[in-house]
Amino acid sequence: MRQSPRCGAKTRKGTRCQAPALSGKTRCRMHGGATGSGAPRGNQNALKHGLYTKEALAQRKHVRDLLRKGKELIEKM
């Protein structure tokens, strides 16, 4: 048991977790090595508001560029 590889997770203290990693995994059962841990496939919770979609980011960048160009134009006048 003492020779088994240890979990690679970082604790709040900043040190590595001392629990043994599950066989064939790099994490212990408490840090995501257990079967079924983590978010389900196709998790739709991340798409709740659409604030960070590619389209929304591109639109905000376009608006920033337009505002910057408008300010430069006003300064030239």
PDB file of N, CA and C in Angstrom:
ATOM      1  N   MET A   1       0.831  -1.199   0.000  1.00  0.00           N
ATOM      2  CA  MET A   1       0.000   0.000   0.000  1.00  0.00           C
ATOM      3  C   MET A   1       0.874   1.261   0.000  1.00  0.00           C
ATOM      4  N   ARG A   2       1.959   1.237   0.734  1.00  0.00           N
ATOM      5  CA  ARG A   2       2.817   2.420   0.809  1.00  0.00           C
ATOM      6  C   ARG A   2       3.570   2.678  -0.489  1.00  0.00           C
ATOM      7  N   GLN A   3       3.763   1.639  -1.290  1.00  0.00           N
ATOM      8  CA  GLN A   3       4.506   1.768  -2.533  1.00  0.00           C
ATOM      9  C   GLN A   3       3.618   2.187  -3.705  1.00  0.00           C
ATOM     10  N   SER A   4       2.306   2.224  -3.511  1.00  0.00           N
ATOM     11  CA  SER A   4       1.405   2.571  -4.614  1.00  0.00           C
ATOM     12  C   SER A   4       1.564   4.046  -4.982  1.00  0.00           C
ATOM     13  N   PRO A   5       1.340   4.393  -6.257  1.00  0.00           N
ATOM     14  CA  PRO A   5       1.461   5.799  -6.668  1.00  0.00           C
ATOM     15  C   PRO A   5       0.438   6.677  -5.952  1.00  0.00           C
ATOM     16  N   ARG A   6       0.803   7.913  -5.722  1.00  0.00           N
ATOM     17  CA  ARG A   6      -0.054   8.836  -4.986  1.00  0.00           C
ATOM     18  C   ARG A   6      -0.858   9.716  -5.928  1.00  0.00           C
ATOM     19  N   CYS A   7      -1.935  10.235  -5.412  1.00  0.00           N
ATOM     20  CA  CYS A   7      -2.811  11.130  -6.164  1.00  0.00           C
ATOM     21  C   CYS A   7      -2.038  12.400  -6.521  1.00  0.00           C
ATOM     22  N   GLY A   8      -2.260  12.933  -7.708  1.00  0.00           N
ATOM     23  CA  GLY A   8      -1.553  14.130  -8.152  1.00  0.00           C
ATOM     24  C   GLY A   8      -2.306  15.414  -7.892  1.00  0.00           C
ATOM     25  N   ALA A   9      -3.441  15.347  -7.189  1.00  0.00           N
ATOM     26  CA  ALA A   9      -4.239  16.547  -6.936  1.00  0.00           C
ATOM     27  C   ALA A   9      -3.542  17.466  -5.945  1.00  0.00           C
ATOM     28  N   LYS A  10      -3.780  18.749  -6.101  1.00  0.00           N
ATOM     29  CA  LYS A  10      -3.198  19.746  -5.216  1.00  0.00           C
ATOM     30  C   LYS A  10      -4.214  20.088  -4.127  1.00  0.00           C
ATOM     31  N   THR A  11      -3.762  20.096  -2.884  1.00  0.00           N
ATOM     32  CA  THR A  11      -4.664  20.410  -1.775  1.00  0.00           C
ATOM     33  C   THR A  11      -4.731  21.920  -1.562  1.00  0.00           C
ATOM     34  N   ARG A  12      -5.615  22.341  -0.689  1.00  0.00           N
ATOM     35  CA  ARG A  12      -5.736  23.771  -0.385  1.00  0.00           C
ATOM     36  C   ARG A  12      -4.482  24.303   0.280  1.00  0.00           C
ATOM     37  N   LYS A  13      -3.745  23.429   0.930  1.00  0.00           N
ATOM     38  CA  LYS A  13      -2.498  23.807   1.578  1.00  0.00           C
ATOM     39  C   LYS A  13      -1.379  24.017   0.564  1.00  0.00           C
ATOM     40  N   GLY A  14      -1.575  23.495  -0.654  1.00  0.00           N
ATOM     41  CA  GLY A  14      -0.581  23.639  -1.696  1.00  0.00           C
ATOM     42  C   GLY A  14       0.277  22.404  -1.893  1.00  0.00           C
ATOM     43  N   THR A  15       0.095  21.415  -1.031  1.00  0.00           N
ATOM     44  CA  THR A  15       0.845  20.172  -1.155  1.00  0.00           C
ATOM     45  C   THR A  15       0.044  19.172  -1.981  1.00  0.00           C
ATOM     46  N   ARG A  16       0.687  18.054  -2.328  1.00  0.00           N
ATOM     47  CA  ARG A  16      -0.007  17.020  -3.080  1.00  0.00           C
ATOM     48  C   ARG A  16      -0.842  16.155  -2.149  1.00  0.00           C
ATOM     49  N   CYS A  17      -1.924  15.621  -2.659  1.00  0.00           N
ATOM     50  CA  CYS A  17      -2.771  14.705  -1.901  1.00  0.00           C
ATOM     51  C   CYS A  17      -1.974  13.438  -1.611  1.00  0.00           C
ATOM     52  N   GLN A  18      -2.098  12.926  -0.416  1.00  0.00           N
ATOM     53  CA  GLN A  18      -1.326  11.757  -0.007  1.00  0.00           C
ATOM     54  C   GLN A  18      -2.090  10.445  -0.173  1.00  0.00           C
ATOM     55  N   ALA A  19      -3.328  10.510  -0.646  1.00  0.00           N
ATOM     56  CA  ALA A  19      -4.121   9.294  -0.821  1.00  0.00           C
ATOM     57  C   ALA A  19      -3.597   8.506  -2.021  1.00  0.00           C
ATOM     58  N   PRO A  20      -3.715   7.184  -1.990  1.00  0.00           N
ATOM     59  CA  PRO A  20      -3.243   6.391  -3.125  1.00  0.00           C
ATOM     60  C   PRO A  20      -4.154   6.590  -4.346  1.00  0.00           C
ATOM     61  N   ALA A  21      -3.537   6.660  -5.516  1.00  0.00           N
ATOM     62  CA  ALA A  21      -4.297   6.799  -6.754  1.00  0.00           C
ATOM     63  C   ALA A  21      -4.961   5.473  -7.082  1.00  0.00           C
ATOM     64  N   LEU A  22      -6.080   5.514  -7.770  1.00  0.00           N
ATOM     65  CA  LEU A  22      -6.752   4.289  -8.181  1.00  0.00           C
ATOM     66  C   LEU A  22      -5.926   3.601  -9.257  1.00  0.00           C
ATOM     67  N   SER A  23      -6.087   2.317  -9.389  1.00  0.00           N
ATOM     68  CA  SER A  23      -5.281   1.576 -10.359  1.00  0.00           C
ATOM     69  C   SER A  23      -5.597   2.052 -11.774  1.00  0.00           C
ATOM     70  N   GLY A  24      -4.545   2.391 -12.496  1.00  0.00           N
ATOM     71  CA  GLY A  24      -4.702   2.875 -13.859  1.00  0.00           C
ATOM     72  C   GLY A  24      -5.071   4.346 -13.955  1.00  0.00           C
ATOM     73  N   LYS A  25      -5.132   5.044 -12.841  1.00  0.00           N
ATOM     74  CA  LYS A  25      -5.510   6.457 -12.818  1.00  0.00           C
ATOM     75  C   LYS A  25      -4.423   7.267 -12.113  1.00  0.00           C
ATOM     76  N   THR A  26      -4.515   8.583 -12.223  1.00  0.00           N
ATOM     77  CA  THR A  26      -3.553   9.448 -11.542  1.00  0.00           C
ATOM     78  C   THR A  26      -4.187  10.189 -10.377  1.00  0.00           C
ATOM     79  N   ARG A  27      -5.464   9.917 -10.098  1.00  0.00           N
ATOM     80  CA  ARG A  27      -6.173  10.583  -9.009  1.00  0.00           C
ATOM     81  C   ARG A  27      -6.790   9.550  -8.062  1.00  0.00           C
ATOM     82  N   CYS A  28      -7.011   9.972  -6.819  1.00  0.00           N
ATOM     83  CA  CYS A  28      -7.662   9.103  -5.838  1.00  0.00           C
ATOM     84  C   CYS A  28      -9.172   9.163  -6.028  1.00  0.00           C
ATOM     85  N   ARG A  29      -9.883   8.399  -5.233  1.00  0.00           N
ATOM     86  CA  ARG A  29     -11.340   8.348  -5.370  1.00  0.00           C
ATOM     87  C   ARG A  29     -12.003   9.673  -5.004  1.00  0.00           C
ATOM     88  N   MET A  30     -11.334  10.474  -4.179  1.00  0.00           N
ATOM     89  CA  MET A  30     -11.931  11.743  -3.754  1.00  0.00           C
ATOM     90  C   MET A  30     -11.661  12.878  -4.739  1.00  0.00           C
ATOM     91  N   HIS A  31     -10.666  12.703  -5.612  1.00  0.00           N
ATOM     92  CA  HIS A  31     -10.297  13.770  -6.527  1.00  0.00           C
ATOM     93  C   HIS A  31     -10.576  13.435  -7.988  1.00  0.00           C
ATOM     94  N   GLY A  32     -11.522  12.584  -8.238  1.00  0.00           N
ATOM     95  CA  GLY A  32     -11.943  12.359  -9.613  1.00  0.00           C
ATOM     96  C   GLY A  32     -11.473  11.084 -10.253  1.00  0.00           C
ATOM     97  N   GLY A  33     -10.927  10.158  -9.507  1.00  0.00           N
ATOM     98  CA  GLY A  33     -10.490   8.903 -10.095  1.00  0.00           C
ATOM     99  C   GLY A  33     -11.587   7.859 -10.149  1.00  0.00           C
ATOM    100  N   ALA A  34     -12.663   8.072  -9.400  1.00  0.00           N
ATOM    101  CA  ALA A  34     -13.733   7.094  -9.333  1.00  0.00           C
ATOM    102  C   ALA A  34     -14.549   7.079 -10.620  1.00  0.00           C
ATOM    103  N   THR A  35     -15.095   5.939 -10.944  1.00  0.00           N
ATOM    104  CA  THR A  35     -15.937   5.800 -12.118  1.00  0.00           C
ATOM    105  C   THR A  35     -17.184   6.659 -11.948  1.00  0.00           C
ATOM    106  N   GLY A  36     -17.528   7.385 -12.990  1.00  0.00           N
ATOM    107  CA  GLY A  36     -18.728   8.215 -12.951  1.00  0.00           C
ATOM    108  C   GLY A  36     -18.508   9.598 -12.370  1.00  0.00           C
ATOM    109  N   SER A  37     -17.290   9.927 -11.983  1.00  0.00           N
ATOM    110  CA  SER A  37     -17.046  11.252 -11.419  1.00  0.00           C
ATOM    111  C   SER A  37     -16.910  12.268 -12.548  1.00  0.00           C
ATOM    112  N   GLY A  38     -17.185  13.502 -12.252  1.00  0.00           N
ATOM    113  CA  GLY A  38     -17.085  14.573 -13.239  1.00  0.00           C
ATOM    114  C   GLY A  38     -18.441  14.897 -13.845  1.00  0.00           C
ATOM    115  N   ALA A  39     -18.436  15.869 -14.707  1.00  0.00           N
ATOM    116  CA  ALA A  39     -19.676  16.310 -15.344  1.00  0.00           C
ATOM    117  C   ALA A  39     -20.123  15.278 -16.382  1.00  0.00           C
ATOM    118  N   PRO A  40     -21.422  15.157 -16.606  1.00  0.00           N
ATOM    119  CA  PRO A  40     -21.888  14.212 -17.611  1.00  0.00           C
ATOM    120  C   PRO A  40     -21.519  14.667 -19.012  1.00  0.00           C
ATOM    121  N   ARG A  41     -21.426  13.734 -19.942  1.00  0.00           N
ATOM    122  CA  ARG A  41     -21.118  14.062 -21.335  1.00  0.00           C
ATOM    123  C   ARG A  41     -22.237  14.924 -21.903  1.00  0.00           C
ATOM    124  N   GLY A  42     -21.857  15.917 -22.693  1.00  0.00           N
ATOM    125  CA  GLY A  42     -22.854  16.802 -23.282  1.00  0.00           C
ATOM    126  C   GLY A  42     -23.516  17.705 -22.263  1.00  0.00           C
ATOM    127  N   ASN A  43     -22.785  18.123 -21.252  1.00  0.00           N
ATOM    128  CA  ASN A  43     -23.332  18.953 -20.183  1.00  0.00           C
ATOM    129  C   ASN A  43     -23.872  20.262 -20.759  1.00  0.00           C
ATOM    130  N   GLN A  44     -25.140  20.513 -20.582  1.00  0.00           N
ATOM    131  CA  GLN A  44     -25.779  21.709 -21.112  1.00  0.00           C
ATOM    132  C   GLN A  44     -25.761  22.878 -20.136  1.00  0.00           C
ATOM    133  N   ASN A  45     -25.284  22.656 -18.915  1.00  0.00           N
ATOM    134  CA  ASN A  45     -25.262  23.728 -17.925  1.00  0.00           C
ATOM    135  C   ASN A  45     -24.327  24.860 -18.341  1.00  0.00           C
ATOM    136  N   ALA A  46     -23.299  24.554 -19.108  1.00  0.00           N
ATOM    137  CA  ALA A  46     -22.348  25.570 -19.520  1.00  0.00           C
ATOM    138  C   ALA A  46     -22.946  26.504 -20.563  1.00  0.00           C
ATOM    139  N   LEU A  47     -24.057  26.124 -21.164  1.00  0.00           N
ATOM    140  CA  LEU A  47     -24.676  26.927 -22.219  1.00  0.00           C
ATOM    141  C   LEU A  47     -25.883  27.699 -21.704  1.00  0.00           C
ATOM    142  N   LYS A  48     -25.885  28.014 -20.435  1.00  0.00           N
ATOM    143  CA  LYS A  48     -27.047  28.631 -19.820  1.00  0.00           C
ATOM    144  C   LYS A  48     -27.369  30.012 -20.395  1.00  0.00           C
ATOM    145  N   HIS A  49     -26.369  30.881 -20.545  1.00  0.00           N
ATOM    146  CA  HIS A  49     -26.660  32.247 -20.944  1.00  0.00           C
ATOM    147  C   HIS A  49     -26.033  32.639 -22.270  1.00  0.00           C
ATOM    148  N   GLY A  50     -25.044  31.932 -22.766  1.00  0.00           N
ATOM    149  CA  GLY A  50     -24.441  32.230 -24.053  1.00  0.00           C
ATOM    150  C   GLY A  50     -23.500  33.417 -24.050  1.00  0.00           C
ATOM    151  N   LEU A  51     -23.040  33.862 -22.892  1.00  0.00           N
ATOM    152  CA  LEU A  51     -22.180  35.030 -22.796  1.00  0.00           C
ATOM    153  C   LEU A  51     -20.819  34.789 -23.423  1.00  0.00           C
ATOM    154  N   TYR A  52     -20.351  33.558 -23.413  1.00  0.00           N
ATOM    155  CA  TYR A  52     -19.006  33.262 -23.901  1.00  0.00           C
ATOM    156  C   TYR A  52     -19.006  32.406 -25.164  1.00  0.00           C
ATOM    157  N   THR A  53     -20.064  32.444 -25.937  1.00  0.00           N
ATOM    158  CA  THR A  53     -20.064  31.730 -27.206  1.00  0.00           C
ATOM    159  C   THR A  53     -19.166  32.463 -28.192  1.00  0.00           C
ATOM    160  N   LYS A  54     -18.727  31.782 -29.237  1.00  0.00           N
ATOM    161  CA  LYS A  54     -17.854  32.403 -30.228  1.00  0.00           C
ATOM    162  C   LYS A  54     -18.519  33.626 -30.847  1.00  0.00           C
ATOM    163  N   GLU A  55     -19.808  33.512 -31.120  1.00  0.00           N
ATOM    164  CA  GLU A  55     -20.531  34.620 -31.745  1.00  0.00           C
ATOM    165  C   GLU A  55     -20.593  35.833 -30.827  1.00  0.00           C
ATOM    166  N   ALA A  56     -20.873  35.609 -29.541  1.00  0.00           N
ATOM    167  CA  ALA A  56     -20.973  36.721 -28.597  1.00  0.00           C
ATOM    168  C   ALA A  56     -19.618  37.395 -28.407  1.00  0.00           C
ATOM    169  N   LEU A  57     -18.557  36.608 -28.314  1.00  0.00           N
ATOM    170  CA  LEU A  57     -17.216  37.185 -28.161  1.00  0.00           C
ATOM    171  C   LEU A  57     -16.830  37.983 -29.400  1.00  0.00           C
ATOM    172  N   ALA A  58     -17.135  37.454 -30.587  1.00  0.00           N
ATOM    173  CA  ALA A  58     -16.815  38.167 -31.826  1.00  0.00           C
ATOM    174  C   ALA A  58     -17.608  39.468 -31.934  1.00  0.00           C
ATOM    175  N   GLN A  59     -18.857  39.445 -31.517  1.00  0.00           N
ATOM    176  CA  GLN A  59     -19.681  40.645 -31.578  1.00  0.00           C
ATOM    177  C   GLN A  59     -19.149  41.718 -30.626  1.00  0.00           C
ATOM    178  N   ARG A  60     -18.771  41.343 -29.419  1.00  0.00           N
ATOM    179  CA  ARG A  60     -18.240  42.325 -28.480  1.00  0.00           C
ATOM    180  C   ARG A  60     -16.912  42.892 -28.970  1.00  0.00           C
ATOM    181  N   LYS A  61     -16.086  42.056 -29.592  1.00  0.00           N
ATOM    182  CA  LYS A  61     -14.832  42.548 -30.142  1.00  0.00           C
ATOM    183  C   LYS A  61     -15.095  43.546 -31.265  1.00  0.00           C
ATOM    184  N   HIS A  62     -16.074  43.261 -32.110  1.00  0.00           N
ATOM    185  CA  HIS A  62     -16.432  44.166 -33.203  1.00  0.00           C
ATOM    186  C   HIS A  62     -16.912  45.511 -32.653  1.00  0.00           C
ATOM    187  N   VAL A  63     -17.723  45.486 -31.618  1.00  0.00           N
ATOM    188  CA  VAL A  63     -18.222  46.721 -31.013  1.00  0.00           C
ATOM    189  C   VAL A  63     -17.067  47.524 -30.411  1.00  0.00           C
ATOM    190  N   ARG A  64     -16.130  46.843 -29.742  1.00  0.00           N
ATOM    191  CA  ARG A  64     -14.966  47.546 -29.189  1.00  0.00           C
ATOM    192  C   ARG A  64     -14.141  48.207 -30.288  1.00  0.00           C
ATOM    193  N   ASP A  65     -13.957  47.489 -31.403  1.00  0.00           N
ATOM    194  CA  ASP A  65     -13.200  48.047 -32.523  1.00  0.00           C
ATOM    195  C   ASP A  65     -13.902  49.277 -33.092  1.00  0.00           C
ATOM    196  N   LEU A  66     -15.228  49.199 -33.235  1.00  0.00           N
ATOM    197  CA  LEU A  66     -15.986  50.349 -33.744  1.00  0.00           C
ATOM    198  C   LEU A  66     -15.867  51.548 -32.805  1.00  0.00           C
ATOM    199  N   LEU A  67     -15.953  51.311 -31.506  1.00  0.00           N
ATOM    200  CA  LEU A  67     -15.835  52.400 -30.539  1.00  0.00           C
ATOM    201  C   LEU A  67     -14.444  53.026 -30.582  1.00  0.00           C
ATOM    202  N   ARG A  68     -13.421  52.186 -30.674  1.00  0.00           N
ATOM    203  CA  ARG A  68     -12.057  52.699 -30.739  1.00  0.00           C
ATOM    204  C   ARG A  68     -11.852  53.540 -31.997  1.00  0.00           C
ATOM    205  N   LYS A  69     -12.324  53.072 -33.129  1.00  0.00           N
ATOM    206  CA  LYS A  69     -12.186  53.805 -34.381  1.00  0.00           C
ATOM    207  C   LYS A  69     -12.971  55.117 -34.326  1.00  0.00           C
ATOM    208  N   GLY A  70     -14.132  55.081 -33.675  1.00  0.00           N
ATOM    209  CA  GLY A  70     -14.931  56.302 -33.535  1.00  0.00           C
ATOM    210  C   GLY A  70     -14.214  57.340 -32.674  1.00  0.00           C
ATOM    211  N   LYS A  71     -13.598  56.896 -31.588  1.00  0.00           N
ATOM    212  CA  LYS A  71     -12.850  57.813 -30.729  1.00  0.00           C
ATOM    213  C   LYS A  71     -11.660  58.415 -31.477  1.00  0.00           C
ATOM    214  N   GLU A  72     -10.959  57.585 -32.261  1.00  0.00           N
ATOM    215  CA  GLU A  72      -9.832  58.082 -33.040  1.00  0.00           C
ATOM    216  C   GLU A  72     -10.282  59.118 -34.061  1.00  0.00           C
ATOM    217  N   LEU A  73     -11.422  58.879 -34.682  1.00  0.00           N
ATOM    218  CA  LEU A  73     -11.965  59.819 -35.662  1.00  0.00           C
ATOM    219  C   LEU A  73     -12.325  61.160 -35.005  1.00  0.00           C
ATOM    220  N   ILE A  74     -12.919  61.104 -33.835  1.00  0.00           N
ATOM    221  CA  ILE A  74     -13.296  62.323 -33.107  1.00  0.00           C
ATOM    222  C   ILE A  74     -12.051  63.086 -32.702  1.00  0.00           C
ATOM    223  N   GLU A  75     -11.000  62.395 -32.276  1.00  0.00           N
ATOM    224  CA  GLU A  75      -9.753  63.077 -31.880  1.00  0.00           C
ATOM    225  C   GLU A  75      -9.088  63.770 -33.066  1.00  0.00           C
ATOM    226  N   LYS A  76      -9.210  63.202 -34.256  1.00  0.00           N
ATOM    227  CA  LYS A  76      -8.630  63.800 -35.444  1.00  0.00           C
ATOM    228  C   LYS A  76      -9.339  65.093 -35.819  1.00  0.00           C
ATOM    229  N   MET A  77     -10.606  65.172 -35.537  1.00  0.00           N
ATOM    230  CA  MET A  77     -11.397  66.359 -35.886  1.00  0.00           C
ATOM    231  C   MET A  77     -11.059  67.429 -34.913  1.00  0.00           C
TER     232      MET A  77
END
